Short mmCIF file of N, CA and C and ligand atoms in Angstrom, two decimals:
data_model
loop_
_atom_site.label_atom_id
_atom_site.label_comp_id
_atom_site.label_asym_id
_atom_site.label_seq_id
_atom_site.Cartn_x
_atom_site.Cartn_y
_atom_site.Cartn_z
N MET A 27 2.03 5.68 26.67
CA MET A 27 2.55 7.33 26.00
C MET A 27 1.68 8.52 26.23
N SER A 28 2.16 9.31 25.95
CA SER A 28 1.64 10.76 26.20
C SER A 28 0.94 11.11 25.19
N ASP A 29 1.08 10.78 23.55
CA ASP A 29 -0.13 11.17 22.83
C ASP A 29 -1.04 10.30 22.78
N GLY A 30 -1.44 9.37 23.11
CA GLY A 30 -2.37 8.33 23.62
C GLY A 30 -2.02 7.63 22.47
N THR A 31 -0.98 6.99 21.23
CA THR A 31 -0.62 6.13 20.79
C THR A 31 -0.10 4.47 21.18
N LEU A 32 -0.60 3.96 20.90
CA LEU A 32 -0.02 2.44 20.82
C LEU A 32 1.28 2.44 20.64
N PRO A 33 2.32 1.95 21.67
CA PRO A 33 3.76 1.63 21.09
C PRO A 33 3.91 0.76 19.87
N GLN A 34 4.85 1.12 19.50
CA GLN A 34 4.94 0.74 17.95
C GLN A 34 6.37 -0.65 17.84
N THR A 35 5.96 -1.60 17.95
CA THR A 35 6.65 -2.91 18.07
C THR A 35 6.99 -3.49 17.18
N SER A 36 7.56 -4.45 16.93
CA SER A 36 7.70 -5.76 15.55
C SER A 36 6.94 -6.38 15.69
N SER A 37 5.88 -6.84 16.14
CA SER A 37 4.72 -7.38 16.37
C SER A 37 3.31 -6.22 16.19
N SER A 38 3.45 -5.27 15.63
CA SER A 38 2.52 -4.43 15.64
C SER A 38 2.00 -4.76 14.23
N PRO A 39 0.21 -4.57 13.52
CA PRO A 39 -0.05 -5.04 12.11
C PRO A 39 0.76 -3.95 11.32
N ILE A 40 1.42 -4.69 10.18
CA ILE A 40 1.75 -4.21 9.35
C ILE A 40 -0.12 -3.64 8.16
N LEU A 41 0.14 -1.88 8.21
CA LEU A 41 -1.32 -1.64 7.26
C LEU A 41 -0.91 -1.54 6.05
N VAL A 42 -1.98 -2.08 5.42
CA VAL A 42 -2.66 -2.13 4.28
C VAL A 42 -3.28 -1.53 3.20
N LEU A 43 -2.93 -0.59 2.77
CA LEU A 43 -3.75 0.69 2.30
C LEU A 43 -4.05 0.72 0.87
N ASN A 44 -5.38 0.96 0.61
CA ASN A 44 -5.49 0.99 -0.99
C ASN A 44 -6.09 2.55 -1.17
N GLY A 45 -5.62 2.97 -2.16
CA GLY A 45 -6.13 4.63 -2.65
C GLY A 45 -7.34 3.99 -3.32
N PRO A 46 -7.57 5.13 -4.57
CA PRO A 46 -8.68 5.45 -4.95
C PRO A 46 -8.96 4.84 -6.19
N ASN A 47 -10.11 4.08 -6.27
CA ASN A 47 -10.64 3.20 -7.57
C ASN A 47 -10.52 1.45 -6.77
N LEU A 48 -9.41 1.30 -6.16
CA LEU A 48 -8.78 0.06 -5.79
C LEU A 48 -10.32 -1.11 -5.31
N ASN A 49 -11.59 -0.08 -4.47
CA ASN A 49 -12.57 -0.74 -4.08
C ASN A 49 -13.25 -1.73 -4.98
N MET A 50 -13.13 -1.08 -6.34
CA MET A 50 -13.70 -1.66 -8.11
C MET A 50 -12.69 -2.91 -8.56
N LEU A 51 -11.88 -3.22 -7.76
CA LEU A 51 -10.88 -4.54 -8.36
C LEU A 51 -11.94 -6.25 -9.01
N GLY A 52 -11.72 -5.96 -9.69
CA GLY A 52 -12.42 -7.69 -10.16
C GLY A 52 -13.46 -6.53 -11.06
N THR A 53 -13.99 -5.78 -11.35
CA THR A 53 -14.71 -5.17 -11.92
C THR A 53 -14.71 -4.14 -13.34
N ARG A 54 -13.23 -3.44 -12.45
CA ARG A 54 -12.57 -2.22 -13.16
C ARG A 54 -11.12 -2.63 -14.28
N GLN A 55 -11.36 -2.44 -15.52
CA GLN A 55 -10.45 -2.50 -16.21
C GLN A 55 -10.26 -4.21 -15.86
N PRO A 56 -10.68 -4.82 -16.10
CA PRO A 56 -9.97 -6.51 -15.67
C PRO A 56 -8.72 -6.80 -16.44
N GLU A 57 -8.85 -6.45 -17.43
CA GLU A 57 -7.97 -6.46 -18.43
C GLU A 57 -6.43 -6.15 -17.95
N VAL A 58 -6.77 -5.07 -17.40
CA VAL A 58 -5.04 -4.47 -16.69
C VAL A 58 -5.02 -4.62 -15.29
N TYR A 59 -5.86 -5.04 -14.48
CA TYR A 59 -6.04 -5.16 -13.40
C TYR A 59 -6.27 -6.65 -12.65
N GLY A 60 -6.58 -7.49 -13.80
CA GLY A 60 -7.40 -8.68 -13.14
C GLY A 60 -8.99 -9.12 -13.16
N THR A 61 -9.28 -9.91 -12.41
CA THR A 61 -10.52 -10.51 -12.02
C THR A 61 -10.87 -10.50 -10.47
N GLU A 62 -9.51 -10.55 -9.26
CA GLU A 62 -9.89 -10.76 -8.12
C GLU A 62 -10.32 -9.60 -7.63
N THR A 63 -10.69 -9.57 -6.24
CA THR A 63 -11.54 -8.41 -5.60
C THR A 63 -10.35 -7.41 -5.19
N LEU A 64 -10.84 -6.47 -4.15
CA LEU A 64 -10.60 -5.83 -3.01
C LEU A 64 -10.46 -7.46 -1.89
N ASP A 65 -11.05 -7.81 -1.42
CA ASP A 65 -11.24 -8.94 -0.62
C ASP A 65 -10.75 -10.30 -0.65
N ASP A 66 -10.22 -9.90 -2.36
CA ASP A 66 -9.25 -11.36 -2.09
C ASP A 66 -7.92 -11.06 -1.84
N VAL A 67 -7.53 -9.51 -2.11
CA VAL A 67 -6.32 -9.00 -1.58
C VAL A 67 -6.25 -9.14 -0.33
N ILE A 68 -7.37 -8.42 0.12
CA ILE A 68 -6.82 -8.24 1.87
C ILE A 68 -6.48 -10.25 2.16
N GLU A 69 -7.16 -10.94 1.69
CA GLU A 69 -7.12 -12.08 2.26
C GLU A 69 -6.04 -13.29 1.94
N LEU A 70 -5.38 -12.41 0.58
CA LEU A 70 -4.00 -12.57 0.61
C LEU A 70 -2.68 -12.37 1.19
N CYS A 71 -2.81 -10.90 1.81
CA CYS A 71 -2.11 -10.10 2.95
C CYS A 71 -2.12 -10.74 3.94
N ARG A 72 -3.50 -11.27 3.92
CA ARG A 72 -3.59 -12.22 5.95
C ARG A 72 -2.95 -13.17 5.92
N ARG A 73 -2.93 -13.90 4.69
CA ARG A 73 -2.19 -14.74 4.93
C ARG A 73 -0.95 -15.12 4.61
N ALA A 74 -0.44 -14.20 3.97
CA ALA A 74 0.86 -13.77 3.83
C ALA A 74 1.87 -13.34 5.34
N ALA A 75 0.98 -12.87 5.92
CA ALA A 75 1.72 -12.15 7.19
C ALA A 75 1.15 -12.95 8.38
N ALA A 76 0.11 -14.28 8.32
CA ALA A 76 -0.12 -15.37 9.24
C ALA A 76 1.05 -16.12 8.91
N ALA A 77 1.57 -16.46 7.80
CA ALA A 77 2.72 -17.34 7.80
C ALA A 77 3.71 -17.41 8.39
N HIS A 78 3.80 -15.63 8.65
CA HIS A 78 4.81 -15.24 9.94
C HIS A 78 4.44 -14.66 11.51
N GLY A 79 3.45 -15.51 11.30
CA GLY A 79 2.60 -15.05 13.11
C GLY A 79 2.18 -13.57 13.06
N ARG A 80 2.19 -13.10 11.86
CA ARG A 80 1.83 -12.09 11.89
C ARG A 80 0.20 -11.25 11.24
N GLU A 81 0.13 -10.37 12.21
CA GLU A 81 -1.34 -9.54 11.32
C GLU A 81 -1.43 -8.43 10.57
N ILE A 82 -2.35 -8.05 9.67
CA ILE A 82 -2.54 -7.20 8.89
C ILE A 82 -3.80 -6.04 9.53
N SER A 83 -3.51 -4.72 9.25
CA SER A 83 -4.85 -3.89 9.30
C SER A 83 -5.06 -3.46 8.10
N HIS A 84 -6.20 -3.12 7.43
CA HIS A 84 -6.30 -2.73 6.17
C HIS A 84 -7.38 -1.59 5.83
N PHE A 85 -7.11 -0.28 4.76
CA PHE A 85 -7.81 0.39 5.08
C PHE A 85 -7.93 0.88 3.33
N GLN A 86 -8.73 1.17 2.91
CA GLN A 86 -9.23 1.62 1.24
C GLN A 86 -10.08 3.10 1.46
N SER A 87 -9.85 3.80 0.76
CA SER A 87 -10.39 4.63 0.27
C SER A 87 -10.36 5.68 -0.34
N ASN A 88 -11.08 6.26 -1.42
CA ASN A 88 -11.44 6.96 -2.32
C ASN A 88 -10.82 8.54 -2.28
N SER A 89 -10.66 8.74 -1.34
CA SER A 89 -10.66 10.48 -0.60
C SER A 89 -9.07 10.18 -0.14
N GLU A 90 -8.35 11.44 -0.80
CA GLU A 90 -7.61 11.41 -0.07
C GLU A 90 -6.90 11.98 1.03
N GLY A 91 -7.88 13.09 1.30
CA GLY A 91 -7.69 13.11 2.92
C GLY A 91 -7.57 11.78 4.18
N GLU A 92 -8.78 10.97 3.53
CA GLU A 92 -9.07 9.90 4.44
C GLU A 92 -8.07 9.08 4.59
N LEU A 93 -7.25 8.82 2.89
CA LEU A 93 -6.07 8.31 3.27
C LEU A 93 -4.75 9.08 4.37
N ILE A 94 -4.79 9.88 4.43
CA ILE A 94 -3.74 10.91 4.60
C ILE A 94 -4.07 10.60 6.06
N ASP A 95 -5.39 10.91 6.71
CA ASP A 95 -5.71 10.45 8.34
C ASP A 95 -5.30 9.55 8.62
N ARG A 96 -5.45 8.22 8.01
CA ARG A 96 -5.41 7.12 8.26
C ARG A 96 -3.99 6.79 8.47
N ILE A 97 -2.53 7.60 8.08
CA ILE A 97 -1.29 7.32 7.62
C ILE A 97 -0.70 8.05 9.05
N HIS A 98 -1.54 9.34 9.51
CA HIS A 98 -1.35 10.04 10.75
C HIS A 98 -1.63 8.74 11.97
N GLY A 99 -2.41 8.28 11.75
CA GLY A 99 -2.95 6.94 12.83
C GLY A 99 -2.24 6.14 12.66
N ALA A 100 -1.30 5.67 12.00
CA ALA A 100 -0.26 4.55 11.70
C ALA A 100 0.88 5.07 12.46
N HIS A 101 0.86 6.19 12.80
CA HIS A 101 1.93 6.74 13.92
C HIS A 101 2.25 6.36 15.37
N GLY A 102 3.35 4.80 15.24
CA GLY A 102 3.30 4.45 16.74
C GLY A 102 2.41 3.52 16.92
N THR A 103 1.39 3.07 15.72
CA THR A 103 0.66 1.81 16.23
C THR A 103 0.49 0.82 14.86
N VAL A 104 1.92 0.99 13.56
CA VAL A 104 2.08 0.16 12.88
C VAL A 104 3.69 -0.05 12.64
N SER A 105 3.60 -1.87 12.16
CA SER A 105 5.12 -1.71 11.98
C SER A 105 5.67 -1.57 10.37
N ALA A 106 4.98 -1.62 9.65
CA ALA A 106 5.26 -1.23 8.37
C ALA A 106 3.60 -0.52 7.52
N ILE A 107 4.32 -0.22 6.29
CA ILE A 107 3.02 0.28 5.70
C ILE A 107 3.20 -0.26 4.08
N VAL A 108 2.07 -1.31 3.92
CA VAL A 108 2.23 -1.63 2.03
C VAL A 108 1.21 -0.70 1.81
N ILE A 109 1.30 0.14 0.77
CA ILE A 109 0.40 0.91 -0.19
C ILE A 109 0.51 0.82 -1.65
N ASN A 110 -1.16 0.55 -1.89
CA ASN A 110 -0.91 1.31 -3.32
C ASN A 110 -2.01 2.33 -3.01
N PRO A 111 -1.27 3.50 -3.99
CA PRO A 111 -2.02 5.04 -3.57
C PRO A 111 -2.77 5.12 -4.88
N GLY A 112 -3.19 3.82 -5.54
CA GLY A 112 -3.82 4.56 -7.29
C GLY A 112 -3.25 5.27 -7.96
N GLY A 113 -3.92 6.67 -8.06
CA GLY A 113 -4.11 7.30 -9.21
C GLY A 113 -3.36 8.36 -8.09
N LEU A 114 -3.20 8.51 -7.01
CA LEU A 114 -2.75 9.46 -6.23
C LEU A 114 -1.14 9.19 -6.55
N THR A 115 -1.10 8.30 -6.90
CA THR A 115 0.95 7.90 -7.13
C THR A 115 1.30 9.34 -8.01
N HIS A 116 0.47 9.07 -8.71
CA HIS A 116 1.36 10.24 -9.91
C HIS A 116 0.91 11.40 -9.65
N THR A 117 0.08 12.16 -8.57
CA THR A 117 -0.20 13.30 -8.30
C THR A 117 -0.22 13.73 -7.42
N SER A 118 -0.29 12.91 -6.01
CA SER A 118 0.11 14.00 -4.85
C SER A 118 1.07 13.92 -3.63
N VAL A 119 1.61 15.25 -3.88
CA VAL A 119 2.37 15.41 -3.15
C VAL A 119 2.21 15.36 -1.26
N ALA A 120 1.16 15.74 -1.07
CA ALA A 120 0.48 15.10 0.23
C ALA A 120 0.77 13.96 0.84
N LEU A 121 -0.05 12.87 -0.15
CA LEU A 121 0.63 12.10 0.18
C LEU A 121 1.65 11.29 0.40
N ARG A 122 2.88 11.35 -0.20
CA ARG A 122 4.14 11.68 0.39
C ARG A 122 4.46 11.95 1.56
N ASP A 123 4.06 13.43 1.55
CA ASP A 123 4.51 13.85 2.69
C ASP A 123 3.69 13.26 3.65
N ALA A 124 2.79 12.49 4.28
CA ALA A 124 2.00 11.66 4.92
C ALA A 124 2.80 10.60 5.55
N LEU A 125 3.55 10.10 3.94
CA LEU A 125 3.72 8.63 4.53
C LEU A 125 5.03 8.54 5.25
N VAL A 126 6.13 9.89 5.31
CA VAL A 126 7.17 9.75 6.15
C VAL A 126 6.48 9.60 7.63
N ILE A 127 5.43 10.17 8.01
CA ILE A 127 5.45 10.44 8.81
C ILE A 127 5.76 9.48 10.17
N PRO A 128 4.85 8.52 9.90
CA PRO A 128 5.03 7.66 10.23
C PRO A 128 6.45 6.57 10.99
N GLU A 129 7.24 6.86 10.24
CA GLU A 129 8.64 6.38 10.37
C GLU A 129 8.81 4.48 10.52
N VAL A 130 8.35 4.36 9.34
CA VAL A 130 8.18 2.85 9.47
C VAL A 130 8.81 2.58 7.87
N PRO A 131 9.08 1.04 7.32
CA PRO A 131 8.96 1.15 6.05
C PRO A 131 7.46 0.48 5.19
N ILE A 132 7.94 0.96 4.42
CA ILE A 132 7.26 1.26 3.33
C ILE A 132 7.46 0.47 1.96
N VAL A 133 6.55 0.02 1.79
CA VAL A 133 6.16 -0.58 0.10
C VAL A 133 5.30 -0.16 -0.50
N GLU A 134 5.94 0.32 -1.60
CA GLU A 134 4.45 0.53 -2.76
C GLU A 134 4.10 -0.14 -3.97
N VAL A 135 3.03 -0.77 -3.96
CA VAL A 135 2.79 -1.58 -4.64
C VAL A 135 1.90 -1.09 -5.97
N HIS A 136 1.78 -1.94 -6.91
CA HIS A 136 1.11 -1.73 -8.47
C HIS A 136 0.82 -2.63 -9.19
N ILE A 137 -0.42 -2.64 -9.47
CA ILE A 137 -0.80 -4.35 -9.63
C ILE A 137 -0.68 -4.44 -11.10
N SER A 138 -0.69 -3.27 -11.83
CA SER A 138 -0.39 -3.39 -13.03
C SER A 138 1.34 -3.00 -13.20
N ASN A 139 1.80 -3.26 -14.60
CA ASN A 139 3.42 -2.85 -14.69
C ASN A 139 3.22 -1.48 -15.35
N VAL A 140 2.96 0.20 -14.16
CA VAL A 140 2.92 1.07 -14.93
C VAL A 140 4.08 1.66 -15.66
N HIS A 141 5.32 1.01 -15.51
CA HIS A 141 5.89 1.80 -16.67
C HIS A 141 6.27 1.30 -18.16
N ALA A 142 4.55 0.28 -18.75
CA ALA A 142 4.96 -0.49 -19.49
C ALA A 142 3.03 0.49 -20.04
N ARG A 143 2.26 1.38 -19.37
CA ARG A 143 1.66 1.87 -19.70
C ARG A 143 1.33 3.40 -20.02
N GLU A 144 0.31 4.42 -20.05
CA GLU A 144 0.51 6.17 -20.50
C GLU A 144 1.71 6.16 -19.64
N GLU A 145 2.51 7.53 -20.06
CA GLU A 145 3.58 7.91 -19.77
C GLU A 145 3.48 8.59 -18.13
N PHE A 146 2.08 8.92 -18.20
CA PHE A 146 2.19 9.89 -16.65
C PHE A 146 2.20 8.69 -15.61
N ARG A 147 1.91 7.43 -15.72
CA ARG A 147 1.76 6.67 -14.75
C ARG A 147 3.37 6.19 -14.02
N ARG A 148 4.36 6.74 -15.16
CA ARG A 148 5.67 6.43 -15.11
C ARG A 148 6.42 7.40 -13.88
N HIS A 149 5.74 8.33 -13.51
CA HIS A 149 6.26 9.18 -11.83
C HIS A 149 5.41 8.73 -10.80
N SER A 150 6.32 8.84 -10.05
CA SER A 150 5.41 8.34 -8.67
C SER A 150 5.97 8.99 -7.42
N TYR A 151 4.73 10.27 -6.97
CA TYR A 151 5.81 10.97 -5.97
C TYR A 151 5.77 10.25 -4.98
N VAL A 152 5.89 8.90 -4.38
CA VAL A 152 5.55 7.91 -3.97
C VAL A 152 6.56 7.16 -3.61
N SER A 153 7.51 6.92 -5.08
CA SER A 153 8.51 5.80 -5.02
C SER A 153 10.10 6.36 -3.70
N PRO A 154 10.45 7.54 -3.72
CA PRO A 154 11.29 8.20 -3.16
C PRO A 154 11.88 7.72 -1.57
N VAL A 155 10.14 7.54 -1.14
CA VAL A 155 9.92 7.98 0.58
C VAL A 155 9.24 6.09 0.80
N ALA A 156 9.69 5.42 -0.22
CA ALA A 156 9.13 3.86 -0.26
C ALA A 156 10.68 3.06 -0.13
N ASP A 157 10.87 2.06 0.69
CA ASP A 157 12.19 1.28 0.81
C ASP A 157 12.21 0.49 -0.62
N ALA A 158 10.95 0.11 -0.89
CA ALA A 158 10.47 -0.56 -2.42
C ALA A 158 9.70 -0.76 -3.20
N VAL A 159 9.68 -0.87 -4.52
CA VAL A 159 8.56 -0.43 -5.28
C VAL A 159 8.17 -2.14 -5.81
N VAL A 160 6.64 -2.07 -6.12
CA VAL A 160 6.42 -3.80 -6.28
C VAL A 160 5.38 -3.14 -7.22
N ALA A 161 5.70 -3.80 -8.95
CA ALA A 161 4.72 -3.13 -10.20
C ALA A 161 4.56 -5.13 -10.96
N GLY A 162 3.52 -4.59 -11.76
CA GLY A 162 3.31 -5.81 -12.75
C GLY A 162 3.03 -7.33 -12.14
N MET A 163 2.95 -7.21 -10.80
CA MET A 163 3.09 -8.62 -10.46
C MET A 163 1.25 -9.27 -9.89
N GLY A 164 0.57 -7.95 -10.67
CA GLY A 164 -1.04 -8.67 -10.14
C GLY A 164 -0.88 -8.61 -8.65
N ILE A 165 -1.80 -9.23 -7.79
CA ILE A 165 -2.53 -8.48 -6.63
C ILE A 165 -1.01 -9.81 -5.59
N GLN A 166 -0.66 -10.94 -6.65
CA GLN A 166 0.62 -11.26 -6.33
C GLN A 166 1.81 -10.21 -5.10
N GLY A 167 1.56 -8.71 -5.77
CA GLY A 167 2.66 -8.56 -5.46
C GLY A 167 2.38 -7.50 -4.19
N TYR A 168 1.08 -7.65 -3.62
CA TYR A 168 1.11 -7.24 -2.26
C TYR A 168 1.33 -8.59 -1.26
N ALA A 169 1.57 -9.38 -1.86
CA ALA A 169 2.11 -11.09 -0.85
C ALA A 169 3.34 -10.80 -0.63
N ALA A 170 4.34 -10.10 -1.97
CA ALA A 170 5.42 -9.89 -1.88
C ALA A 170 5.75 -9.05 -1.10
N ALA A 171 4.93 -7.91 -1.15
CA ALA A 171 5.50 -6.86 -0.13
C ALA A 171 5.83 -7.31 0.96
N ILE A 172 4.73 -8.02 1.67
CA ILE A 172 4.55 -8.33 2.90
C ILE A 172 5.55 -9.52 3.47
N GLU A 173 6.26 -10.25 2.48
CA GLU A 173 7.33 -11.36 2.55
C GLU A 173 8.26 -10.29 2.49
N PHE A 174 8.16 -9.18 1.67
CA PHE A 174 9.34 -8.78 1.77
C PHE A 174 10.48 -8.21 3.30
N LEU A 175 9.12 -7.30 3.57
CA LEU A 175 8.71 -6.62 5.03
C LEU A 175 9.33 -7.63 5.97
N LEU A 176 8.84 -8.59 5.78
CA LEU A 176 9.02 -9.77 7.23
C LEU A 176 9.76 -10.82 7.03
N THR A 177 10.71 -10.14 6.26
CA THR A 177 12.14 -11.48 5.88
C THR A 177 13.29 -10.74 5.68
N ARG A 178 13.05 -9.23 5.05
CA ARG A 178 14.28 -8.66 5.11
C ARG A 178 15.37 -8.76 6.16
N ARG A 179 16.35 -8.58 5.72
CA ARG A 179 17.50 -8.26 6.86
C ARG A 179 17.50 -6.79 6.87
N ALA A 180 18.01 -5.84 7.79
CA ALA A 180 18.24 -4.83 8.02
C ALA A 180 18.84 -4.50 6.98
C1 DHK B 14 -3.47 1.55 -9.82
C2 DHK B 14 -4.12 2.66 -10.13
O1 DHK B 14 -5.56 3.10 -9.85
C3 DHK B 14 -3.58 3.62 -11.31
O2 DHK B 14 -3.87 4.98 -11.36
C4 DHK B 14 -2.13 3.38 -11.37
C5 DHK B 14 -2.05 0.95 -10.32
C6 DHK B 14 -1.18 1.77 -11.23
C7 DHK B 14 -2.17 -0.30 -10.11
O3 DHK B 14 -1.36 -0.75 -11.27
O4 DHK B 14 -2.15 -0.55 -9.18
O5 DHK B 14 -1.96 3.97 -12.16
#
């Protein structure tokens, strides 16, 4: 392809993105986010995808710009995106604008039930550009998102 990206096919990896503070899973407010780590999340995602003969790629950053750069890089190279934007969910128009660029299905995941917490967590800039939203299932929500992406009917 002229832009140097790989062609996007149905066998391209699913990109799992985690935003600010999710590198602290297992340590950070375990009563809210549980005791499992980001490594556990990635392993769970790998298994969920492998059950369908598929692979994931993953990226976590505490930097909004790095996440946006990774999303730009997803154009033409991934088949879908599973994203927990962390606190950027509630603040970032720029992240929302980036997510439409790859033109792939998107599932927004929240470990906690954001609707049962502070008022400011009820608004998401990402939800309007997501195909589905998962909240309150703990880290199992990531596996549910992958299962949805790999089994849904158009
Ligand atoms: C994670 C965060 O870091 C928060 O900023 C969101 C989300 C909720 C979660 O539940 O995974 O408000």
